[in-house]
Amino acid sequence: MARVPATLVALMLLVAACGGTASSDREEGADQTQPPATQAAADDGGADATTPPPAPAPDTGDADEGSGPSTATVTLGDQTYTFSSEGAVAAQCLTDMFGLVSVQLPMVDDSGAPADGRVEIIVLHEDTDPDVVGEVNAVEVAVGDEDWVADEASMMFEQSALLLPGMSQVDSVEIDGRTVRGTATFFRQLSLFGGGQVDTVTGTFEATCGEERTS
């Protein structure tokens, strides 16, 4: 086996040593150019931590919630009657009772004092089925001993041959928020028992529910 000259061995050792050092330096340099994973995670977390949470939406309450007394007016011919729940022992004004607007208010005079009378209004919401709720649009006004009725389903159609279709009905109706209004044809109930002509009158009605109440 041939011997390698001593000078050649020394040269090979020197080259190996230099090459290893350069490789190590390159690896260390590459490592130093990469940001530590923990530092990147900390940076991400810090960015999230400095982002303020979204502000909560302001609480404006129920914009459709009523307040104060409920009121109504009914005009029969040239006479207007006023009704109110203010100070009433019993009154009702509900904007959506099983798909109905239901109003029952006592009458008041021009000064707001209680008077001898009352009004009852039933109006169905547009999507309410009359067959399901067993009601139709109707208005009944009591003034002293007189009752004026606008109700196409009134039982008086069965009890009196004088009462004909078209003599008692709500002709038009509109629901606007907490207010209901419309036109109607009324008959005077006592006129059915006189044996003569049935008294009828066209009129208008409007009611606005304040604080909802059932008594």
JSON list of C-alpha atoms in Angstrom, two decimals:
[
{"chain": "A", "resi": 1, "resn": "MET", "atom": "CA", "xyz": [0.00, 0.00, 0.00]},
{"chain": "A", "resi": 2, "resn": "ALA", "atom": "CA", "xyz": [1.45, 3.37, -1.04]},
{"chain": "A", "resi": 3, "resn": "ARG", "atom": "CA", "xyz": [2.10, 5.96, 1.50]},
{"chain": "A", "resi": 4, "resn": "VAL", "atom": "CA", "xyz": [0.54, 9.41, 1.26]},
{"chain": "A", "resi": 5, "resn": "PRO", "atom": "CA", "xyz": [3.15, 12.11, 1.63]},
{"chain": "A", "resi": 6, "resn": "ALA", "atom": "CA", "xyz": [2.94, 13.97, 4.90]},
{"chain": "A", "resi": 7, "resn": "THR", "atom": "CA", "xyz": [2.55, 17.32, 3.17]},
{"chain": "A", "resi": 8, "resn": "LEU", "atom": "CA", "xyz": [-0.51, 16.06, 1.26]},
{"chain": "A", "resi": 9, "resn": "VAL", "atom": "CA", "xyz": [-2.11, 14.77, 4.48]},
{"chain": "A", "resi": 10, "resn": "ALA", "atom": "CA", "xyz": [-1.63, 18.13, 6.13]},
{"chain": "A", "resi": 11, "resn": "LEU", "atom": "CA", "xyz": [-3.17, 19.92, 3.14]},
{"chain": "A", "resi": 12, "resn": "MET", "atom": "CA", "xyz": [-6.26, 17.64, 3.15]},
{"chain": "A", "resi": 13, "resn": "LEU", "atom": "CA", "xyz": [-6.82, 18.21, 6.87]},
{"chain": "A", "resi": 14, "resn": "LEU", "atom": "CA", "xyz": [-6.62, 21.97, 6.36]},
{"chain": "A", "resi": 15, "resn": "VAL", "atom": "CA", "xyz": [-9.17, 21.95, 3.52]},
{"chain": "A", "resi": 16, "resn": "ALA", "atom": "CA", "xyz": [-11.59, 19.78, 5.55]},
{"chain": "A", "resi": 17, "resn": "ALA", "atom": "CA", "xyz": [-11.34, 22.08, 8.51]},
{"chain": "A", "resi": 18, "resn": "CYS", "atom": "CA", "xyz": [-12.04, 25.18, 6.42]},
{"chain": "A", "resi": 19, "resn": "GLY", "atom": "CA", "xyz": [-14.96, 23.57, 4.61]},
{"chain": "A", "resi": 20, "resn": "GLY", "atom": "CA", "xyz": [-16.66, 22.47, 7.82]},
{"chain": "A", "resi": 21, "resn": "THR", "atom": "CA", "xyz": [-16.37, 25.91, 9.29]},
{"chain": "A", "resi": 22, "resn": "ALA", "atom": "CA", "xyz": [-17.90, 27.56, 6.24]},
{"chain": "A", "resi": 23, "resn": "SER", "atom": "CA", "xyz": [-20.81, 25.13, 6.21]},
{"chain": "A", "resi": 24, "resn": "SER", "atom": "CA", "xyz": [-21.43, 25.71, 9.88]},
{"chain": "A", "resi": 25, "resn": "ASP", "atom": "CA", "xyz": [-21.29, 29.45, 9.39]},
{"chain": "A", "resi": 26, "resn": "ARG", "atom": "CA", "xyz": [-23.86, 29.27, 6.56]},
{"chain": "A", "resi": 27, "resn": "GLU", "atom": "CA", "xyz": [-26.24, 27.22, 8.69]},
{"chain": "A", "resi": 28, "resn": "GLU", "atom": "CA", "xyz": [-25.89, 29.57, 11.62]},
{"chain": "A", "resi": 29, "resn": "GLY", "atom": "CA", "xyz": [-26.42, 32.55, 9.33]},
{"chain": "A", "resi": 30, "resn": "ALA", "atom": "CA", "xyz": [-29.57, 30.97, 7.87]},
{"chain": "A", "resi": 31, "resn": "ASP", "atom": "CA", "xyz": [-30.92, 30.32, 11.33]},
{"chain": "A", "resi": 32, "resn": "GLN", "atom": "CA", "xyz": [-30.34, 33.89, 12.38]},
{"chain": "A", "resi": 33, "resn": "THR", "atom": "CA", "xyz": [-32.32, 35.24, 9.41]},
{"chain": "A", "resi": 34, "resn": "GLN", "atom": "CA", "xyz": [-35.44, 33.28, 10.45]},
{"chain": "A", "resi": 35, "resn": "PRO", "atom": "CA", "xyz": [-37.51, 34.94, 13.26]},
{"chain": "A", "resi": 36, "resn": "PRO", "atom": "CA", "xyz": [-38.13, 32.58, 16.17]},
{"chain": "A", "resi": 37, "resn": "ALA", "atom": "CA", "xyz": [-41.53, 30.90, 16.02]},
{"chain": "A", "resi": 38, "resn": "THR", "atom": "CA", "xyz": [-42.32, 31.96, 19.57]},
{"chain": "A", "resi": 39, "resn": "GLN", "atom": "CA", "xyz": [-41.60, 35.59, 18.70]},
{"chain": "A", "resi": 40, "resn": "ALA", "atom": "CA", "xyz": [-43.96, 35.47, 15.69]},
{"chain": "A", "resi": 41, "resn": "ALA", "atom": "CA", "xyz": [-46.68, 33.95, 17.85]},
{"chain": "A", "resi": 42, "resn": "ALA", "atom": "CA", "xyz": [-46.14, 36.63, 20.46]},
{"chain": "A", "resi": 43, "resn": "ASP", "atom": "CA", "xyz": [-46.35, 39.32, 17.80]},
{"chain": "A", "resi": 44, "resn": "ASP", "atom": "CA", "xyz": [-49.67, 37.89, 16.51]},
{"chain": "A", "resi": 45, "resn": "GLY", "atom": "CA", "xyz": [-51.06, 37.70, 20.00]},
{"chain": "A", "resi": 46, "resn": "GLY", "atom": "CA", "xyz": [-49.98, 41.22, 20.75]},
{"chain": "A", "resi": 47, "resn": "ALA", "atom": "CA", "xyz": [-51.77, 42.51, 17.64]},
{"chain": "A", "resi": 48, "resn": "ASP", "atom": "CA", "xyz": [-54.97, 40.74, 18.68]},
{"chain": "A", "resi": 49, "resn": "ALA", "atom": "CA", "xyz": [-54.69, 42.02, 22.23]},
{"chain": "A", "resi": 50, "resn": "THR", "atom": "CA", "xyz": [-54.45, 45.63, 21.10]},
{"chain": "A", "resi": 51, "resn": "THR", "atom": "CA", "xyz": [-57.63, 45.43, 18.91]},
{"chain": "A", "resi": 52, "resn": "PRO", "atom": "CA", "xyz": [-60.55, 46.86, 20.96]},
{"chain": "A", "resi": 53, "resn": "PRO", "atom": "CA", "xyz": [-63.74, 44.78, 21.11]},
{"chain": "A", "resi": 54, "resn": "PRO", "atom": "CA", "xyz": [-66.72, 46.10, 19.12]},
{"chain": "A", "resi": 55, "resn": "ALA", "atom": "CA", "xyz": [-68.86, 48.55, 21.03]},
{"chain": "A", "resi": 56, "resn": "PRO", "atom": "CA", "xyz": [-72.29, 47.16, 22.04]},
{"chain": "A", "resi": 57, "resn": "ALA", "atom": "CA", "xyz": [-75.30, 48.49, 20.15]},
{"chain": "A", "resi": 58, "resn": "PRO", "atom": "CA", "xyz": [-77.21, 51.16, 22.08]},
{"chain": "A", "resi": 59, "resn": "ASP", "atom": "CA", "xyz": [-80.37, 49.97, 23.80]},
{"chain": "A", "resi": 60, "resn": "THR", "atom": "CA", "xyz": [-83.14, 52.08, 22.33]},
{"chain": "A", "resi": 61, "resn": "GLY", "atom": "CA", "xyz": [-85.95, 50.05, 23.87]},
{"chain": "A", "resi": 62, "resn": "ASP", "atom": "CA", "xyz": [-89.11, 48.98, 22.08]},
{"chain": "A", "resi": 63, "resn": "ALA", "atom": "CA", "xyz": [-89.89, 51.79, 19.65]},
{"chain": "A", "resi": 64, "resn": "ASP", "atom": "CA", "xyz": [-93.42, 50.46, 19.17]},
{"chain": "A", "resi": 65, "resn": "GLU", "atom": "CA", "xyz": [-94.27, 50.29, 22.85]},
{"chain": "A", "resi": 66, "resn": "GLY", "atom": "CA", "xyz": [-97.22, 52.53, 23.70]},
{"chain": "A", "resi": 67, "resn": "SER", "atom": "CA", "xyz": [-97.65, 54.82, 26.67]},
{"chain": "A", "resi": 68, "resn": "GLY", "atom": "CA", "xyz": [-100.32, 57.03, 28.14]},
{"chain": "A", "resi": 69, "resn": "PRO", "atom": "CA", "xyz": [-104.08, 56.68, 27.67]},
{"chain": "A", "resi": 70, "resn": "SER", "atom": "CA", "xyz": [-105.81, 55.10, 24.69]},
{"chain": "A", "resi": 71, "resn": "THR", "atom": "CA", "xyz": [-108.27, 57.25, 22.76]},
{"chain": "A", "resi": 72, "resn": "ALA", "atom": "CA", "xyz": [-110.89, 56.89, 20.05]},
{"chain": "A", "resi": 73, "resn": "THR", "atom": "CA", "xyz": [-113.36, 58.96, 18.09]},
{"chain": "A", "resi": 74, "resn": "VAL", "atom": "CA", "xyz": [-116.43, 57.91, 16.11]},
{"chain": "A", "resi": 75, "resn": "THR", "atom": "CA", "xyz": [-118.37, 60.21, 13.81]},
{"chain": "A", "resi": 76, "resn": "LEU", "atom": "CA", "xyz": [-121.96, 59.26, 12.97]},
{"chain": "A", "resi": 77, "resn": "GLY", "atom": "CA", "xyz": [-123.35, 61.65, 10.42]},
{"chain": "A", "resi": 78, "resn": "ASP", "atom": "CA", "xyz": [-122.55, 65.10, 11.80]},
{"chain": "A", "resi": 79, "resn": "GLN", "atom": "CA", "xyz": [-122.05, 64.00, 15.42]},
{"chain": "A", "resi": 80, "resn": "THR", "atom": "CA", "xyz": [-118.62, 63.04, 16.80]},
{"chain": "A", "resi": 81, "resn": "TYR", "atom": "CA", "xyz": [-118.14, 61.06, 20.01]},
{"chain": "A", "resi": 82, "resn": "THR", "atom": "CA", "xyz": [-114.91, 60.77, 21.99]},
{"chain": "A", "resi": 83, "resn": "PHE", "atom": "CA", "xyz": [-113.66, 57.87, 24.08]},
{"chain": "A", "resi": 84, "resn": "SER", "atom": "CA", "xyz": [-110.67, 57.45, 26.39]},
{"chain": "A", "resi": 85, "resn": "SER", "atom": "CA", "xyz": [-109.11, 55.02, 28.85]},
{"chain": "A", "resi": 86, "resn": "GLU", "atom": "CA", "xyz": [-107.84, 57.84, 31.07]},
{"chain": "A", "resi": 87, "resn": "GLY", "atom": "CA", "xyz": [-109.27, 57.37, 34.54]},
{"chain": "A", "resi": 88, "resn": "ALA", "atom": "CA", "xyz": [-111.42, 54.46, 33.35]},
{"chain": "A", "resi": 89, "resn": "VAL", "atom": "CA", "xyz": [-112.14, 51.57, 35.71]},
{"chain": "A", "resi": 90, "resn": "ALA", "atom": "CA", "xyz": [-112.49, 49.17, 32.77]},
{"chain": "A", "resi": 91, "resn": "ALA", "atom": "CA", "xyz": [-110.96, 49.63, 29.32]},
{"chain": "A", "resi": 92, "resn": "GLN", "atom": "CA", "xyz": [-109.09, 47.64, 26.71]},
{"chain": "A", "resi": 93, "resn": "CYS", "atom": "CA", "xyz": [-106.81, 48.55, 23.85]},
{"chain": "A", "resi": 94, "resn": "LEU", "atom": "CA", "xyz": [-104.64, 45.81, 22.34]},
{"chain": "A", "resi": 95, "resn": "THR", "atom": "CA", "xyz": [-102.83, 46.18, 19.02]},
{"chain": "A", "resi": 96, "resn": "ASP", "atom": "CA", "xyz": [-102.42, 42.45, 18.42]},
{"chain": "A", "resi": 97, "resn": "MET", "atom": "CA", "xyz": [-104.63, 40.06, 20.35]},
{"chain": "A", "resi": 98, "resn": "PHE", "atom": "CA", "xyz": [-104.46, 36.79, 18.40]},
{"chain": "A", "resi": 99, "resn": "GLY", "atom": "CA", "xyz": [-104.26, 38.76, 15.15]},
{"chain": "A", "resi": 100, "resn": "LEU", "atom": "CA", "xyz": [-106.88, 41.37, 16.15]},
{"chain": "A", "resi": 101, "resn": "VAL", "atom": "CA", "xyz": [-106.88, 45.00, 17.16]},
{"chain": "A", "resi": 102, "resn": "SER", "atom": "CA", "xyz": [-109.28, 45.07, 20.09]},
{"chain": "A", "resi": 103, "resn": "VAL", "atom": "CA", "xyz": [-110.57, 48.35, 21.53]},
{"chain": "A", "resi": 104, "resn": "GLN", "atom": "CA", "xyz": [-113.14, 48.84, 24.29]},
{"chain": "A", "resi": 105, "resn": "LEU", "atom": "CA", "xyz": [-113.24, 52.36, 25.71]},
{"chain": "A", "resi": 106, "resn": "PRO", "atom": "CA", "xyz": [-115.75, 54.42, 27.71]},
{"chain": "A", "resi": 107, "resn": "MET", "atom": "CA", "xyz": [-117.07, 57.71, 26.35]},
{"chain": "A", "resi": 108, "resn": "VAL", "atom": "CA", "xyz": [-115.97, 61.09, 27.67]},
{"chain": "A", "resi": 109, "resn": "ASP", "atom": "CA", "xyz": [-117.43, 64.56, 27.16]},
{"chain": "A", "resi": 110, "resn": "ASP", "atom": "CA", "xyz": [-115.64, 67.62, 25.79]},
{"chain": "A", "resi": 111, "resn": "SER", "atom": "CA", "xyz": [-113.98, 68.23, 29.16]},
{"chain": "A", "resi": 112, "resn": "GLY", "atom": "CA", "xyz": [-112.73, 64.65, 29.42]},
{"chain": "A", "resi": 113, "resn": "ALA", "atom": "CA", "xyz": [-115.22, 63.71, 32.11]},
{"chain": "A", "resi": 114, "resn": "PRO", "atom": "CA", "xyz": [-116.97, 60.30, 31.92]},
{"chain": "A", "resi": 115, "resn": "ALA", "atom": "CA", "xyz": [-120.11, 60.25, 29.79]},
{"chain": "A", "resi": 116, "resn": "ASP", "atom": "CA", "xyz": [-122.85, 57.70, 29.18]},
{"chain": "A", "resi": 117, "resn": "GLY", "atom": "CA", "xyz": [-121.49, 55.64, 26.32]},
{"chain": "A", "resi": 118, "resn": "ARG", "atom": "CA", "xyz": [-118.80, 53.28, 25.06]},
{"chain": "A", "resi": 119, "resn": "VAL", "atom": "CA", "xyz": [-117.18, 52.01, 21.86]},
{"chain": "A", "resi": 120, "resn": "GLU", "atom": "CA", "xyz": [-116.08, 48.54, 20.81]},
{"chain": "A", "resi": 121, "resn": "ILE", "atom": "CA", "xyz": [-113.82, 48.10, 17.78]},
{"chain": "A", "resi": 122, "resn": "ILE", "atom": "CA", "xyz": [-112.54, 44.85, 16.30]},
{"chain": "A", "resi": 123, "resn": "VAL", "atom": "CA", "xyz": [-110.17, 44.98, 13.32]},
{"chain": "A", "resi": 124, "resn": "LEU", "atom": "CA", "xyz": [-108.34, 42.01, 11.86]},
{"chain": "A", "resi": 125, "resn": "HIS", "atom": "CA", "xyz": [-104.73, 42.28, 10.76]},
{"chain": "A", "resi": 126, "resn": "GLU", "atom": "CA", "xyz": [-104.23, 41.68, 7.05]},
{"chain": "A", "resi": 127, "resn": "ASP", "atom": "CA", "xyz": [-102.88, 38.15, 7.53]},
{"chain": "A", "resi": 128, "resn": "THR", "atom": "CA", "xyz": [-105.54, 37.06, 10.04]},
{"chain": "A", "resi": 129, "resn": "ASP", "atom": "CA", "xyz": [-108.08, 34.48, 8.86]},
{"chain": "A", "resi": 130, "resn": "PRO", "atom": "CA", "xyz": [-111.64, 35.38, 10.01]},
{"chain": "A", "resi": 131, "resn": "ASP", "atom": "CA", "xyz": [-112.59, 31.70, 10.08]},
{"chain": "A", "resi": 132, "resn": "VAL", "atom": "CA", "xyz": [-109.74, 30.94, 12.48]},
{"chain": "A", "resi": 133, "resn": "VAL", "atom": "CA", "xyz": [-110.43, 33.76, 14.96]},
{"chain": "A", "resi": 134, "resn": "GLY", "atom": "CA", "xyz": [-114.21, 33.71, 14.52]},
{"chain": "A", "resi": 135, "resn": "GLU", "atom": "CA", "xyz": [-114.40, 37.49, 14.09]},
{"chain": "A", "resi": 136, "resn": "VAL", "atom": "CA", "xyz": [-114.90, 40.10, 11.38]},
{"chain": "A", "resi": 137, "resn": "ASN", "atom": "CA", "xyz": [-114.17, 43.82, 11.33]},
{"chain": "A", "resi": 138, "resn": "ALA", "atom": "CA", "xyz": [-116.84, 45.48, 13.47]},
{"chain": "A", "resi": 139, "resn": "VAL", "atom": "CA", "xyz": [-117.62, 48.69, 15.35]},
{"chain": "A", "resi": 140, "resn": "GLU", "atom": "CA", "xyz": [-120.36, 49.20, 17.92]},
{"chain": "A", "resi": 141, "resn": "VAL", "atom": "CA", "xyz": [-121.13, 52.51, 19.59]},
{"chain": "A", "resi": 142, "resn": "ALA", "atom": "CA", "xyz": [-123.43, 52.93, 22.58]},
{"chain": "A", "resi": 143, "resn": "VAL", "atom": "CA", "xyz": [-124.67, 56.46, 23.29]},
{"chain": "A", "resi": 144, "resn": "GLY", "atom": "CA", "xyz": [-127.12, 56.57, 26.17]},
{"chain": "A", "resi": 145, "resn": "ASP", "atom": "CA", "xyz": [-129.87, 54.06, 25.29]},
{"chain": "A", "resi": 146, "resn": "GLU", "atom": "CA", "xyz": [-128.99, 53.93, 21.61]},
{"chain": "A", "resi": 147, "resn": "ASP", "atom": "CA", "xyz": [-126.71, 51.32, 20.03]},
{"chain": "A", "resi": 148, "resn": "TRP", "atom": "CA", "xyz": [-125.23, 51.87, 16.59]},
{"chain": "A", "resi": 149, "resn": "VAL", "atom": "CA", "xyz": [-123.80, 48.72, 15.02]},
{"chain": "A", "resi": 150, "resn": "ALA", "atom": "CA", "xyz": [-121.48, 48.18, 12.04]},
{"chain": "A", "resi": 151, "resn": "ASP", "atom": "CA", "xyz": [-121.06, 44.40, 11.92]},
{"chain": "A", "resi": 152, "resn": "GLU", "atom": "CA", "xyz": [-121.81, 42.21, 8.91]},
{"chain": "A", "resi": 153, "resn": "ALA", "atom": "CA", "xyz": [-121.91, 39.16, 11.20]},
{"chain": "A", "resi": 154, "resn": "SER", "atom": "CA", "xyz": [-124.34, 40.69, 13.72]},
{"chain": "A", "resi": 155, "resn": "MET", "atom": "CA", "xyz": [-126.88, 38.24, 15.11]},
{"chain": "A", "resi": 156, "resn": "MET", "atom": "CA", "xyz": [-129.53, 40.83, 14.34]},
{"chain": "A", "resi": 157, "resn": "PHE", "atom": "CA", "xyz": [-129.47, 39.72, 10.68]},
{"chain": "A", "resi": 158, "resn": "GLU", "atom": "CA", "xyz": [-131.04, 36.45, 11.87]},
{"chain": "A", "resi": 159, "resn": "GLN", "atom": "CA", "xyz": [-133.49, 38.08, 14.26]},
{"chain": "A", "resi": 160, "resn": "SER", "atom": "CA", "xyz": [-134.90, 40.80, 12.01]},
{"chain": "A", "resi": 161, "resn": "ALA", "atom": "CA", "xyz": [-136.10, 40.55, 8.42]},
{"chain": "A", "resi": 162, "resn": "LEU", "atom": "CA", "xyz": [-135.77, 44.33, 8.14]},
{"chain": "A", "resi": 163, "resn": "LEU", "atom": "CA", "xyz": [-131.99, 44.24, 8.38]},
{"chain": "A", "resi": 164, "resn": "LEU", "atom": "CA", "xyz": [-130.50, 43.58, 4.96]},
{"chain": "A", "resi": 165, "resn": "PRO", "atom": "CA", "xyz": [-126.91, 43.05, 3.76]},
{"chain": "A", "resi": 166, "resn": "GLY", "atom": "CA", "xyz": [-125.09, 46.37, 3.33]},
{"chain": "A", "resi": 167, "resn": "MET", "atom": "CA", "xyz": [-126.92, 48.03, 6.24]},
{"chain": "A", "resi": 168, "resn": "SER", "atom": "CA", "xyz": [-124.26, 47.08, 8.81]},
{"chain": "A", "resi": 169, "resn": "GLN", "atom": "CA", "xyz": [-120.59, 46.64, 7.96]},
{"chain": "A", "resi": 170, "resn": "VAL", "atom": "CA", "xyz": [-117.09, 48.08, 8.11]},
{"chain": "A", "resi": 171, "resn": "ASP", "atom": "CA", "xyz": [-116.50, 49.50, 4.64]},
{"chain": "A", "resi": 172, "resn": "SER", "atom": "CA", "xyz": [-112.78, 50.25, 4.84]},
{"chain": "A", "resi": 173, "resn": "VAL", "atom": "CA", "xyz": [-110.02, 49.93, 7.40]},
{"chain": "A", "resi": 174, "resn": "GLU", "atom": "CA", "xyz": [-106.36, 50.85, 7.86]},
{"chain": "A", "resi": 175, "resn": "ILE", "atom": "CA", "xyz": [-103.87, 49.87, 10.56]},
{"chain": "A", "resi": 176, "resn": "ASP", "atom": "CA", "xyz": [-101.04, 52.35, 11.00]},
{"chain": "A", "resi": 177, "resn": "GLY", "atom": "CA", "xyz": [-98.73, 51.34, 13.84]},
{"chain": "A", "resi": 178, "resn": "ARG", "atom": "CA", "xyz": [-100.78, 51.69, 17.03]},
{"chain": "A", "resi": 179, "resn": "THR", "atom": "CA", "xyz": [-103.63, 53.48, 15.25]},
{"chain": "A", "resi": 180, "resn": "VAL", "atom": "CA", "xyz": [-106.58, 51.95, 13.44]},
{"chain": "A", "resi": 181, "resn": "ARG", "atom": "CA", "xyz": [-109.06, 53.94, 11.36]},
{"chain": "A", "resi": 182, "resn": "GLY", "atom": "CA", "xyz": [-111.77, 53.37, 8.79]},
{"chain": "A", "resi": 183, "resn": "THR", "atom": "CA", "xyz": [-115.28, 53.97, 7.53]},
{"chain": "A", "resi": 184, "resn": "ALA", "atom": "CA", "xyz": [-118.44, 52.02, 8.32]},
{"chain": "A", "resi": 185, "resn": "THR", "atom": "CA", "xyz": [-122.18, 51.77, 7.80]},
{"chain": "A", "resi": 186, "resn": "PHE", "atom": "CA", "xyz": [-124.16, 51.63, 11.07]},
{"chain": "A", "resi": 187, "resn": "PHE", "atom": "CA", "xyz": [-127.76, 50.76, 11.86]},
{"chain": "A", "resi": 188, "resn": "ARG", "atom": "CA", "xyz": [-129.62, 51.96, 14.94]},
{"chain": "A", "resi": 189, "resn": "GLN", "atom": "CA", "xyz": [-130.57, 48.80, 16.81]},
{"chain": "A", "resi": 190, "resn": "LEU", "atom": "CA", "xyz": [-133.83, 50.09, 18.33]},
{"chain": "A", "resi": 191, "resn": "SER", "atom": "CA", "xyz": [-135.16, 50.97, 14.88]},
{"chain": "A", "resi": 192, "resn": "LEU", "atom": "CA", "xyz": [-135.46, 47.23, 14.11]},
{"chain": "A", "resi": 193, "resn": "PHE", "atom": "CA", "xyz": [-138.32, 46.91, 16.59]},
{"chain": "A", "resi": 194, "resn": "GLY", "atom": "CA", "xyz": [-140.51, 49.78, 15.44]},
{"chain": "A", "resi": 195, "resn": "GLY", "atom": "CA", "xyz": [-141.90, 47.95, 12.44]},
{"chain": "A", "resi": 196, "resn": "GLY", "atom": "CA", "xyz": [-140.86, 50.76, 10.11]},
{"chain": "A", "resi": 197, "resn": "GLN", "atom": "CA", "xyz": [-137.73, 51.74, 8.27]},
{"chain": "A", "resi": 198, "resn": "VAL", "atom": "CA", "xyz": [-134.31, 50.82, 9.64]},
{"chain": "A", "resi": 199, "resn": "ASP", "atom": "CA", "xyz": [-132.21, 53.85, 10.53]},
{"chain": "A", "resi": 200, "resn": "THR", "atom": "CA", "xyz": [-128.75, 53.70, 9.00]},
{"chain": "A", "resi": 201, "resn": "VAL", "atom": "CA", "xyz": [-125.87, 56.16, 8.89]},
{"chain": "A", "resi": 202, "resn": "THR", "atom": "CA", "xyz": [-122.37, 56.19, 7.43]},
{"chain": "A", "resi": 203, "resn": "GLY", "atom": "CA", "xyz": [-119.54, 57.16, 9.71]},
{"chain": "A", "resi": 204, "resn": "THR", "atom": "CA", "xyz": [-115.84, 57.10, 10.45]},
{"chain": "A", "resi": 205, "resn": "PHE", "atom": "CA", "xyz": [-113.83, 55.76, 13.36]},
{"chain": "A", "resi": 206, "resn": "GLU", "atom": "CA", "xyz": [-110.27, 56.04, 14.65]},
{"chain": "A", "resi": 207, "resn": "ALA", "atom": "CA", "xyz": [-108.55, 54.64, 17.73]},
{"chain": "A", "resi": 208, "resn": "THR", "atom": "CA", "xyz": [-104.99, 54.87, 19.03]},
{"chain": "A", "resi": 209, "resn": "CYS", "atom": "CA", "xyz": [-103.69, 52.51, 21.68]},
{"chain": "A", "resi": 210, "resn": "GLY", "atom": "CA", "xyz": [-101.46, 54.02, 24.32]},
{"chain": "A", "resi": 211, "resn": "GLU", "atom": "CA", "xyz": [-100.41, 51.75, 27.14]},
{"chain": "A", "resi": 212, "resn": "GLU", "atom": "CA", "xyz": [-101.89, 48.35, 26.39]},
{"chain": "A", "resi": 213, "resn": "ARG", "atom": "CA", "xyz": [-104.39, 47.22, 28.99]},
{"chain": "A", "resi": 214, "resn": "THR", "atom": "CA", "xyz": [-107.11, 44.61, 29.32]},
{"chain": "A", "resi": 215, "resn": "SER", "atom": "CA", "xyz": [-109.14, 45.96, 32.22]}
]
